[in-house]
CSV table of C-alpha atoms and ligand atoms in Angstrom, one decimal:
chain,number,residue,atom,x,y,z
L,1326,MET,CA,-35.8,53.1,-6.2
L,1327,GLY,CA,-35.3,51.8,-9.7
L,1328,VAL,CA,-32.4,50.4,-11.6
L,1329,VAL,CA,-29.0,52.3,-11.8
L,1330,VAL,CA,-26.6,51.3,-14.6
L,1331,GLN,CA,-23.0,52.1,-13.9
L,1332,LYS,CA,-20.2,51.7,-16.4
L,1333,TYR,CA,-16.5,51.5,-15.4
L,1334,GLY,CA,-13.9,52.0,-18.0
L,1335,GLY,CA,-10.5,50.2,-18.4
L,1336,THR,CA,-8.6,52.6,-16.1
L,1337,SER,CA,-11.2,52.2,-13.4
L,1338,VAL,CA,-10.6,48.4,-13.3
L,1339,ALA,CA,-6.9,48.4,-14.3
L,1340,THR,CA,-5.7,46.7,-11.1
L,1341,ILE,CA,-7.0,44.4,-8.4
L,1342,GLU,CA,-7.0,47.3,-6.0
L,1343,ARG,CA,-9.1,49.4,-8.3
L,1344,ILE,CA,-11.5,46.5,-8.9
L,1345,ARG,CA,-12.0,46.3,-5.1
L,1346,HIS,CA,-12.6,50.0,-5.1
L,1347,VAL,CA,-15.3,49.7,-7.8
L,1348,ALA,CA,-16.9,46.9,-5.8
L,1349,GLN,CA,-17.2,49.2,-2.8
L,1350,ARG,CA,-18.9,51.9,-4.9
L,1351,VAL,CA,-21.3,49.3,-6.3
L,1352,LYS,CA,-22.0,48.1,-2.8
L,1353,LYS,CA,-22.9,51.7,-1.6
L,1354,THR,CA,-25.3,52.0,-4.6
L,1355,ILE,CA,-27.1,48.8,-3.5
L,1356,GLU,CA,-27.2,50.0,0.1
L,1357,ARG,CA,-29.1,53.1,-1.1
L,1358,GLY,CA,-31.8,50.7,-2.2
L,1359,HIS,CA,-31.1,50.5,-6.0
L,1360,GLN,CA,-31.0,47.6,-8.2
L,1361,CYS,CA,-27.7,47.7,-10.1
L,1362,ILE,CA,-26.3,46.7,-13.5
L,1363,VAL,CA,-22.6,47.3,-13.8
L,1364,VAL,CA,-20.9,47.3,-17.2
L,1365,VAL,CA,-17.1,47.0,-17.3
L,1366,SER,CA,-14.4,47.4,-19.9
L,1367,ALA,CA,-11.3,45.2,-20.1
L,1368,MET,CA,-8.6,45.9,-17.5
L,1369,GLY,CA,-6.3,48.8,-18.3
L,1370,LYS,CA,-4.7,48.5,-21.7
L,1371,THR,CA,-5.8,44.8,-22.2
L,1372,THR,CA,-7.7,45.5,-25.4
L,1373,ASP,CA,-4.7,47.2,-27.0
L,1374,GLU,CA,-2.4,44.4,-25.9
L,1375,LEU,CA,-4.8,41.9,-27.5
L,1376,VAL,CA,-4.8,43.9,-30.7
L,1377,HIS,CA,-1.0,43.9,-30.6
L,1378,LEU,CA,-1.0,40.1,-30.3
L,1379,ALA,CA,-3.2,39.8,-33.3
L,1380,THR,CA,-1.0,42.0,-35.5
L,1381,GLN,CA,2.0,39.8,-34.6
L,1382,ILE,CA,0.2,36.9,-36.1
L,1383,SER,CA,-1.4,38.5,-39.1
L,1384,LYS,CA,-1.4,41.8,-40.9
L,1385,PHE,CA,-5.1,41.7,-41.8
L,1386,PRO,CA,-6.7,39.3,-39.3
L,1387,SER,CA,-10.3,38.5,-39.9
L,1388,GLN,CA,-12.8,40.7,-38.1
L,1389,ARG,CA,-14.6,37.6,-36.8
L,1390,GLU,CA,-11.4,36.3,-35.1
L,1391,MET,CA,-10.6,39.8,-33.8
L,1392,ASP,CA,-14.0,39.9,-32.1
L,1393,MET,CA,-13.4,36.4,-30.6
L,1394,LEU,CA,-10.0,37.7,-29.2
L,1395,LEU,CA,-11.1,41.1,-28.0
L,1396,THR,CA,-14.2,40.0,-26.2
L,1397,SER,CA,-12.0,37.9,-23.9
L,1398,GLY,CA,-10.7,41.1,-22.2
L,1399,GLU,CA,-14.1,42.0,-20.8
L,1400,GLN,CA,-14.7,38.4,-19.7
L,1401,VAL,CA,-11.8,38.6,-17.3
L,1402,SER,CA,-12.9,41.9,-15.8
L,1403,ILE,CA,-16.6,40.9,-15.2
L,1404,ALA,CA,-15.5,37.7,-13.5
L,1405,LEU,CA,-13.0,39.5,-11.2
L,1406,LEU,CA,-15.4,42.3,-10.3
L,1407,SER,CA,-18.1,39.8,-9.6
L,1408,MET,CA,-15.7,37.9,-7.3
L,1409,ALA,CA,-14.8,41.1,-5.5
L,1410,LEU,CA,-18.5,41.9,-5.0
L,1411,GLN,CA,-19.2,38.4,-3.7
L,1412,GLY,CA,-16.2,38.8,-1.4
L,1413,ILE,CA,-17.9,41.7,0.3
L,1414,GLY,CA,-21.3,40.0,0.6
L,1415,VAL,CA,-23.0,41.3,-2.6
L,1416,PRO,CA,-24.8,38.7,-4.6
L,1417,THR,CA,-23.8,39.0,-8.2
L,1418,ARG,CA,-23.9,37.3,-11.6
L,1419,SER,CA,-21.4,38.1,-14.3
L,1420,LEU,CA,-22.8,38.0,-17.8
L,1421,THR,CA,-21.1,38.0,-21.2
L,1422,GLY,CA,-22.9,40.1,-23.9
L,1423,TRP,CA,-24.6,37.0,-25.3
L,1424,GLN,CA,-25.7,35.8,-21.9
L,1425,ALA,CA,-27.2,39.3,-21.3
L,1426,ALA,CA,-29.1,38.7,-24.6
L,1427,ILE,CA,-27.5,41.7,-26.3
L,1428,GLU,CA,-28.3,41.0,-29.9
L,1429,THR,CA,-26.4,42.8,-32.7
L,1430,ASP,CA,-26.2,42.9,-36.4
L,1431,ASP,CA,-23.4,40.9,-38.1
L,1432,VAL,CA,-20.8,43.7,-38.8
L,1433,HIS,CA,-17.9,42.3,-36.9
L,1434,GLY,CA,-15.8,44.9,-35.2
L,1435,LYS,CA,-18.4,47.6,-35.6
L,1436,ALA,CA,-21.7,45.8,-34.7
L,1437,ARG,CA,-24.8,47.7,-33.8
L,1438,ILE,CA,-27.1,46.5,-31.0
L,1439,THR,CA,-30.5,45.5,-32.5
L,1440,SER,CA,-32.2,44.3,-29.3
L,1441,ILE,CA,-31.8,43.4,-25.7
L,1442,ASN,CA,-34.0,41.0,-23.8
L,1443,ALA,CA,-34.8,43.0,-20.7
L,1444,GLU,CA,-36.9,40.2,-19.2
L,1445,THR,CA,-33.8,38.1,-18.6
L,1446,LEU,CA,-32.0,40.9,-16.9
L,1447,GLN,CA,-35.0,42.0,-14.8
L,1448,HIS,CA,-35.5,38.4,-13.7
L,1449,TYR,CA,-32.0,38.3,-12.2
L,1450,LEU,CA,-32.3,41.8,-10.7
L,1451,ASN,CA,-35.5,40.8,-9.0
L,1452,GLN,CA,-33.7,37.9,-7.4
L,1453,GLY,CA,-31.6,40.6,-5.7
L,1454,GLU,CA,-28.5,40.1,-7.8
L,1455,VAL,CA,-26.2,42.8,-9.1
L,1456,LEU,CA,-25.5,42.1,-12.8
L,1457,VAL,CA,-21.9,42.6,-14.0
L,1458,VAL,CA,-22.1,42.7,-17.8
L,1459,ALA,CA,-19.2,42.7,-20.2
L,1460,GLY,CA,-19.1,45.9,-22.2
L,1461,PHE,CA,-18.5,46.3,-25.9
L,1462,GLN,CA,-19.8,42.8,-26.9
L,1463,GLY,CA,-22.9,41.1,-28.1
L,1464,SER,CA,-23.9,38.3,-30.5
L,1465,THR,CA,-25.9,37.8,-33.6
L,1466,ASN,CA,-29.0,35.7,-33.8
L,1467,GLY,CA,-27.6,33.3,-36.3
L,1468,ASP,CA,-28.7,29.8,-37.3
L,1469,HIS,CA,-25.8,28.2,-35.5
L,1470,GLY,CA,-26.3,29.9,-32.2
L,1471,GLY,CA,-25.0,33.2,-33.2
L,1472,GLU,CA,-21.6,34.9,-33.6
L,1473,ILE,CA,-19.7,36.9,-31.1
L,1474,THR,CA,-19.5,40.5,-32.1
L,1475,THR,CA,-18.0,43.8,-30.8
L,1476,LEU,CA,-19.4,47.3,-31.0
L,1477,GLY,CA,-16.2,49.0,-32.0
L,1478,ARG,CA,-13.4,50.4,-29.7
L,1479,GLY,CA,-14.8,52.3,-26.7
L,1480,GLY,CA,-18.1,50.5,-27.1
L,1481,SER,CA,-18.7,49.7,-23.5
L,1482,ASP,CA,-20.4,53.1,-23.0
L,1483,THR,CA,-22.9,52.0,-25.6
L,1484,THR,CA,-23.5,48.7,-23.8
L,1485,ALA,CA,-24.3,50.7,-20.7
L,1486,VAL,CA,-26.7,53.1,-22.3
L,1487,ALA,CA,-28.5,50.4,-24.2
L,1488,LEU,CA,-29.0,48.4,-21.0
L,1489,ALA,CA,-30.2,51.5,-19.2
L,1490,ALA,CA,-32.7,52.1,-22.0
L,1491,ALA,CA,-33.8,48.4,-22.0
L,1492,VAL,CA,-34.5,48.2,-18.3
L,1493,GLN,CA,-35.7,51.8,-18.1
L,1494,ALA,CA,-33.0,52.7,-15.6
L,1495,THR,CA,-33.4,55.9,-13.5
L,1496,CYS,CA,-29.8,56.8,-14.3
L,1497,CYS,CA,-26.8,55.8,-16.3
L,1498,GLU,CA,-23.5,56.7,-14.7
L,1499,ILE,CA,-20.4,56.5,-16.8
L,1500,TYR,CA,-17.3,56.3,-14.5
L,1501,THR,CA,-14.0,57.2,-16.1
L,1502,ASP,CA,-10.6,58.7,-15.3
L,1503,VAL,CA,-11.7,62.3,-15.6
L,1504,ASP,CA,-14.4,64.0,-13.5
L,1505,GLY,CA,-16.6,65.0,-16.4
L,1506,VAL,CA,-16.9,66.6,-19.8
L,1507,TYR,CA,-14.5,69.5,-20.4
L,1508,THR,CA,-14.6,72.5,-22.8
L,1509,ALA,CA,-11.5,70.8,-24.4
L,1510,ASP,CA,-9.2,67.9,-23.6
L,1511,PRO,CA,-7.3,69.3,-20.5
L,1512,ARG,CA,-4.1,67.5,-21.5
L,1513,THR,CA,-4.0,69.7,-24.6
L,1514,VAL,CA,-5.7,72.8,-23.2
L,1515,PRO,CA,-4.7,73.3,-19.6
L,1516,LYS,CA,-7.3,76.1,-19.2
L,1517,ALA,CA,-10.2,73.8,-20.1
L,1518,GLN,CA,-13.1,73.8,-17.7
L,1519,ARG,CA,-15.5,71.1,-16.6
L,1520,LEU,CA,-19.1,71.6,-17.8
L,1521,ASP,CA,-21.9,70.9,-15.3
L,1522,GLU,CA,-24.3,70.1,-18.1
L,1523,ILE,CA,-24.3,69.5,-21.9
L,1524,SER,CA,-27.0,68.7,-24.4
L,1525,TYR,CA,-27.2,65.4,-26.3
L,1526,ASP,CA,-26.6,67.2,-29.5
L,1527,GLU,CA,-23.5,69.1,-28.4
L,1528,MET,CA,-22.1,65.9,-26.7
L,1529,LEU,CA,-22.8,63.9,-29.8
L,1530,GLU,CA,-20.8,66.4,-31.9
L,1531,LEU,CA,-18.0,66.5,-29.4
L,1532,ALA,CA,-17.9,62.7,-29.2
L,1533,ASN,CA,-17.9,62.3,-32.9
L,1534,LEU,CA,-15.1,64.8,-33.2
L,1535,GLY,CA,-12.8,62.9,-31.0
L,1536,ALA,CA,-13.6,63.9,-27.4
L,1537,GLY,CA,-12.8,60.5,-26.1
L,1538,VAL,CA,-14.8,60.8,-22.9
L,1539,LEU,CA,-17.9,59.2,-24.4
L,1540,HIS,CA,-18.5,56.9,-27.3
L,1541,PRO,CA,-20.6,58.6,-30.0
L,1542,ARG,CA,-23.0,55.7,-30.4
L,1543,ALA,CA,-23.6,55.8,-26.7
L,1544,VAL,CA,-24.7,59.4,-26.9
L,1545,GLU,CA,-26.9,58.7,-29.9
L,1546,CYS,CA,-28.5,55.8,-28.0
L,1547,ALA,CA,-29.0,58.0,-24.9
L,1548,LYS,CA,-30.6,60.8,-27.0
L,1549,ASN,CA,-32.9,58.4,-28.9
L,1550,ASN,CA,-34.1,56.8,-25.7
L,1551,ASN,CA,-33.9,59.9,-23.5
L,1552,VAL,CA,-31.5,58.3,-21.0
L,1553,GLU,CA,-29.9,60.9,-18.9
L,1554,LEU,CA,-26.1,60.3,-18.5
L,1555,ALA,CA,-23.8,61.3,-15.7
L,1556,VAL,CA,-20.1,61.3,-16.5
L,1557,LYS,CA,-18.1,61.0,-13.3
L,1558,SER,CA,-14.7,60.1,-12.0
L,1559,SER,CA,-14.3,56.7,-10.4
L,1560,PHE,CA,-11.4,58.1,-8.3
L,1561,THR,CA,-13.0,61.2,-6.8
L,1562,GLU,CA,-16.4,62.3,-5.6
L,1563,GLY,CA,-18.1,65.1,-7.5
L,1564,ARG,CA,-21.1,66.1,-9.6
L,1565,GLY,CA,-19.5,65.3,-12.9
L,1566,THR,CA,-21.3,66.3,-16.1
L,1567,ARG,CA,-24.9,65.6,-16.9
L,1568,VAL,CA,-25.7,64.9,-20.5
L,1569,LYS,CA,-29.4,65.6,-21.2
L,1570,GLU,CA,-31.9,67.4,-23.3
L,1571,GLY,CA,-30.6,70.9,-23.9
L,1572,SER,CA,-31.9,73.9,-22.0
L,1573,LEU,CA,-32.4,77.4,-23.3
L,1574,MET,CA,-29.6,78.7,-21.2
L,1575,GLU,CA,-26.9,77.0,-23.2
L,1576,ARG,CA,-27.8,78.8,-26.3
L,1577,GLN,CA,-26.4,82.0,-24.8
L,1578,LEU,CA,-22.9,80.4,-25.4
L,1579,LYS,CA,-21.8,80.4,-29.0
L,1580,VAL,CA,-19.2,77.8,-28.5
L,1581,ARG,CA,-19.5,75.1,-25.8
L,1582,GLY,CA,-16.3,73.2,-26.4
L,1583,VAL,CA,-13.5,72.5,-28.8
L,1584,ALA,CA,-12.3,69.1,-29.8
L,1585,HIS,CA,-9.5,67.6,-31.7
L,1586,ASP,CA,-9.0,64.4,-33.6
L,1587,LEU,CA,-5.5,63.3,-34.4
L,1588,ASP,CA,-6.4,60.4,-36.6
L,1589,VAL,CA,-7.0,62.1,-40.0
L,1590,ALA,CA,-5.8,61.5,-43.5
L,1591,ARG,CA,-6.9,63.3,-46.7
L,1592,ILE,CA,-7.4,61.4,-49.9
L,1593,LYS,CA,-7.6,63.4,-53.1
L,1594,VAL,CA,-9.0,61.9,-56.3
L,1595,LEU,CA,-7.8,63.9,-59.2
L,1596,GLY,CA,-9.4,64.2,-62.6
L,1597,LEU,CA,-12.6,62.4,-62.0
L,1598,PRO,CA,-14.9,62.6,-65.0
L,1599,ASN,CA,-17.7,65.1,-64.5
L,1600,ARG,CA,-20.4,62.4,-64.9
L,1601,SER,CA,-23.4,62.4,-62.6
L,1602,ASP,CA,-22.9,58.8,-61.4
L,1603,CYS,CA,-19.2,59.1,-60.5
L,1604,LEU,CA,-19.6,60.5,-57.0
L,1605,SER,CA,-22.3,58.0,-56.1
L,1606,VAL,CA,-20.3,55.1,-57.4
L,1607,LEU,CA,-17.1,56.2,-55.6
L,1608,PHE,CA,-18.7,56.7,-52.2
L,1609,THR,CA,-21.0,53.6,-52.5
L,1610,ASP,CA,-17.9,51.4,-53.0
L,1611,LEU,CA,-16.2,53.0,-49.9
L,1612,ALA,CA,-19.4,52.5,-47.9
L,1613,ALA,CA,-19.6,48.9,-48.9
L,1614,ALA,CA,-16.1,48.5,-47.6
L,1615,HIS,CA,-17.3,50.1,-44.3
L,1616,ILE,CA,-15.0,53.0,-44.6
L,1617,ASN,CA,-16.3,56.1,-42.9
L,1618,VAL,CA,-15.8,59.2,-44.9
L,1619,ASP,CA,-15.9,62.4,-43.0
L,1620,ILE,CA,-15.3,65.8,-44.8
L,1621,ILE,CA,-15.9,65.9,-48.5
L,1622,VAL,CA,-14.7,68.7,-50.7
L,1623,GLN,CA,-15.5,68.7,-54.4
L,1624,SER,CA,-14.1,71.2,-57.0
L,1625,GLU,CA,-15.2,71.2,-60.6
L,1626,HIS,CA,-12.9,72.1,-63.5
L,1627,GLU,CA,-14.3,74.0,-66.4
L,1628,ALA,CA,-14.0,71.0,-68.7
L,1629,GLU,CA,-15.1,67.4,-68.1
L,1630,THR,CA,-13.3,66.7,-64.8
L,1631,MET,CA,-13.5,67.4,-61.1
L,1632,ASP,CA,-11.3,66.7,-58.1
L,1633,VAL,CA,-12.7,65.2,-54.9
L,1634,SER,CA,-11.0,65.2,-51.6
L,1635,PHE,CA,-12.2,63.5,-48.5
L,1636,SER,CA,-10.9,62.7,-45.1
L,1637,VAL,CA,-10.9,59.3,-43.4
L,1638,GLN,CA,-9.2,57.9,-40.3
L,1639,GLU,CA,-5.5,57.5,-41.1
L,1640,LYS,CA,-5.6,53.8,-40.3
L,1641,GLU,CA,-8.3,53.3,-43.0
L,1642,ALA,CA,-6.5,55.4,-45.7
L,1643,GLU,CA,-4.7,52.4,-47.2
L,1644,ARG,CA,-7.9,50.4,-47.5
L,1645,ALA,CA,-9.7,53.4,-49.0
L,1646,VAL,CA,-6.9,53.7,-51.6
L,1647,ASN,CA,-7.2,50.0,-52.4
L,1648,VAL,CA,-10.9,50.4,-53.0
L,1649,LEU,CA,-10.4,53.4,-55.2
L,1650,ASN,CA,-7.7,51.7,-57.2
L,1651,GLN,CA,-10.0,48.8,-57.9
L,1652,GLN,CA,-12.4,51.2,-59.5
L,1653,GLN,CA,-10.0,53.2,-61.5
L,1654,ASP,CA,-11.1,51.6,-64.8
L,1655,LYS,CA,-14.7,52.0,-64.0
L,1656,LEU,CA,-14.4,55.6,-62.9
L,1657,GLY,CA,-11.6,56.8,-65.1
L,1658,PHE,CA,-10.0,59.2,-62.7
L,1659,GLU,CA,-6.4,60.3,-63.2
L,1660,ARG,CA,-4.8,59.5,-59.8
L,1661,VAL,CA,-5.1,59.3,-56.1
L,1662,ILE,CA,-3.0,61.2,-53.6
L,1663,VAL,CA,-2.9,60.4,-49.8
L,1664,GLU,CA,-1.9,63.0,-47.3
L,1665,GLU,CA,-1.3,61.6,-43.7
L,1666,GLY,CA,-0.3,63.4,-40.5
L,1667,LEU,CA,-3.4,65.7,-40.3
L,1668,ALA,CA,-5.7,66.6,-37.5
L,1669,LYS,CA,-9.2,68.0,-37.2
L,1670,LEU,CA,-10.0,70.8,-34.9
L,1671,SER,CA,-13.7,71.6,-34.2
L,1672,ALA,CA,-15.8,74.1,-32.2
L,1673,VAL,CA,-19.2,73.0,-31.1
L,1674,GLY,CA,-22.2,74.9,-29.6
L,1675,SER,CA,-25.9,75.0,-30.0
L,1676,GLY,CA,-25.7,78.8,-29.8
L,1677,MET,CA,-24.0,78.9,-33.2
L,1678,VAL,CA,-27.4,78.7,-34.9
L,1679,THR,CA,-28.3,82.2,-33.6
L,1680,HIS,CA,-24.8,83.8,-33.3
L,1681,PRO,CA,-23.0,84.6,-36.5
L,1682,GLY,CA,-19.3,85.0,-36.8
L,1683,VAL,CA,-18.0,81.7,-35.4
L,1684,ALA,CA,-16.4,80.6,-38.7
L,1685,ALA,CA,-14.8,84.1,-39.0
L,1686,THR,CA,-13.3,83.9,-35.5
L,1687,MET,CA,-11.9,80.4,-36.1
L,1688,PHE,CA,-10.3,81.2,-39.5
L,1689,THR,CA,-8.8,84.4,-38.2
L,1690,THR,CA,-7.4,82.8,-35.1
L,1691,LEU,CA,-5.7,80.0,-37.1
L,1692,THR,CA,-4.5,82.3,-39.9
L,1693,ASP,CA,-3.0,84.7,-37.3
L,1694,ALA,CA,-1.1,81.8,-35.8
L,1695,GLY,CA,0.2,80.9,-39.2
L,1696,ILE,CA,-1.6,77.5,-39.3
L,1697,PRO,CA,-2.7,76.4,-42.7
L,1698,ILE,CA,-6.3,75.2,-43.1
L,1699,LYS,CA,-6.6,72.2,-45.4
L,1700,MET,CA,-10.3,71.5,-45.3
L,1701,VAL,CA,-13.4,73.0,-43.7
L,1702,SER,CA,-16.8,71.7,-42.8
L,1703,THR,CA,-19.7,73.1,-41.0
L,1704,SER,CA,-23.0,72.0,-39.6
L,1705,GLU,CA,-25.7,73.9,-37.6
L,1706,ILE,CA,-23.8,73.5,-34.4
L,1707,LYS,CA,-20.2,72.9,-35.3
L,1708,ILE,CA,-17.3,74.0,-37.5
L,1709,SER,CA,-14.3,71.9,-38.2
L,1710,CYS,CA,-10.9,72.7,-39.8
L,1711,VAL,CA,-8.4,70.1,-41.0
L,1712,ILE,CA,-4.8,71.3,-40.2
L,1713,PRO,CA,-1.3,69.7,-40.1
L,1714,ARG,CA,-1.1,67.5,-37.0
L,1715,GLU,CA,2.0,69.2,-35.5
L,1716,HIS,CA,0.0,72.4,-35.0
L,1717,THR,CA,-2.8,70.8,-33.0
L,1718,GLU,CA,-1.9,71.8,-29.5
L,1719,ALA,CA,-1.2,75.5,-30.4
L,1720,ALA,CA,-4.4,75.7,-32.5
L,1721,MET,CA,-6.5,74.2,-29.7
L,1722,GLN,CA,-5.3,76.6,-27.1
L,1723,LYS,CA,-5.7,79.6,-29.4
L,1724,VAL,CA,-9.2,78.7,-30.5
L,1725,HIS,CA,-10.3,77.8,-26.9
L,1726,SER,CA,-9.2,81.4,-25.8
L,1727,ALA,CA,-10.7,83.0,-28.9
L,1728,PHE,CA,-14.1,81.7,-28.0
L,1729,GLY,CA,-13.8,82.9,-24.5
L,1730,LEU,CA,-13.8,79.5,-23.0
L,1731,ASP,CA,-10.6,80.0,-20.8
L,1732,ALA,CA,-12.3,82.5,-18.6
L,1733,ALA,CA,-15.9,82.1,-19.4
L,1734,LYS,CA,-18.5,81.2,-16.9
L,1735,VAL,CA,-19.3,77.9,-18.5
L,1736,GLU,CA,-21.3,76.3,-15.7
L,1737,VAL,CA,-25.1,76.5,-15.8
N,2188,LIG,N1,-12.2,47.4,-24.0
N,2188,LIG,C1,-12.8,48.0,-25.2
N,2188,LIG,C2,-11.8,49.0,-25.8
N,2188,LIG,O1,-10.7,49.2,-25.2
N,2188,LIG,C3,-14.1,48.6,-25.0
N,2188,LIG,C4,-14.2,49.8,-24.1
N,2188,LIG,O2,-13.3,50.0,-23.3
N,2188,LIG,O3,-15.2,50.5,-24.1
N,2188,LIG,O4,-12.1,49.6,-26.8
N,2189,MG,MG1,-14.1,54.7,-23.1
């Protein structure tokens, strides 16, 4: 019957009662004859609470210590779920990331999985055990036995997909508090609809754009390893949404979904000398500080200077400005301006490649609603606009309607 990997997020294991409920679901999976690896997140808001504890001790805690702290959350939930399973007669073994031989690089707080030793896992599975693995953590293969790392917030999805790829699982089910992937976040757009199916590429764009239902790295990992994902609710029964290789059908729809990201700041670097090396130096230094730059807009002045604006996560804006200020002498720009309180709204769909007019619809919709557009970026299958954050909800609802998603038959 093969191995099934199931991942349960923080809300699905938030209380003892819910942990018991998850145990019952896992038991049913076993009874259908599957071997099972269960990946869990920390209970409820545990990770946020741990972050809060850290900030009370230190404004800039070291990433290594943060990893040490945050990984403790998942250690609690794997032990409790394992006990719940044993209590209903299911043989289990809880494993931390390092016990599951999930090896990562050494970028604390944002580590990437480099390898997983599937033999260890298969060995336990063949003994008839359910493996309950801590999400979001791994360890480096260091000289002194390795360092504990985390994969970045929301990283348990990635753990699940990577494990599914490593053991060649028949299915990777992501259980969450919503019953699938929607055309937009239903809390913002009440008329959003659940999709039965979505392609890896579309899902990757949506996840990158802030659709919190799946972690972007998880989708990337699923695409690279051709692991089919099923996103389902842990509270209700239902088909959920399949994330898989795209079919031709979906190309009939210009726009598949819209997403918003509320964590956006714009940084403007004014009066940068028009030298060929300036852009590369600027962004190389930001990259070295592990600051993810999103949209970049460059405008040249006639004379010797240019202005460059780029967007970053708001929480990284201060760090980005520090990096820039350190290079001011080297680069010789005039000044840096930070604008916070922005949001990014995006429309995604594989059909955009063949259907013109998506940008026009988006700009017209926003302009008609009196919403200023601060930055724009496009790719083959998406278009994004940066707008003032206070307009996000209205903008999302209008754009969702404008692309016919409110009433459209989105199921395939
Ligand atoms: N517990 C971690 C977080 O809250 C990892 C996860 O939930 O995926 O970010
Ligand atoms: Mg999550």
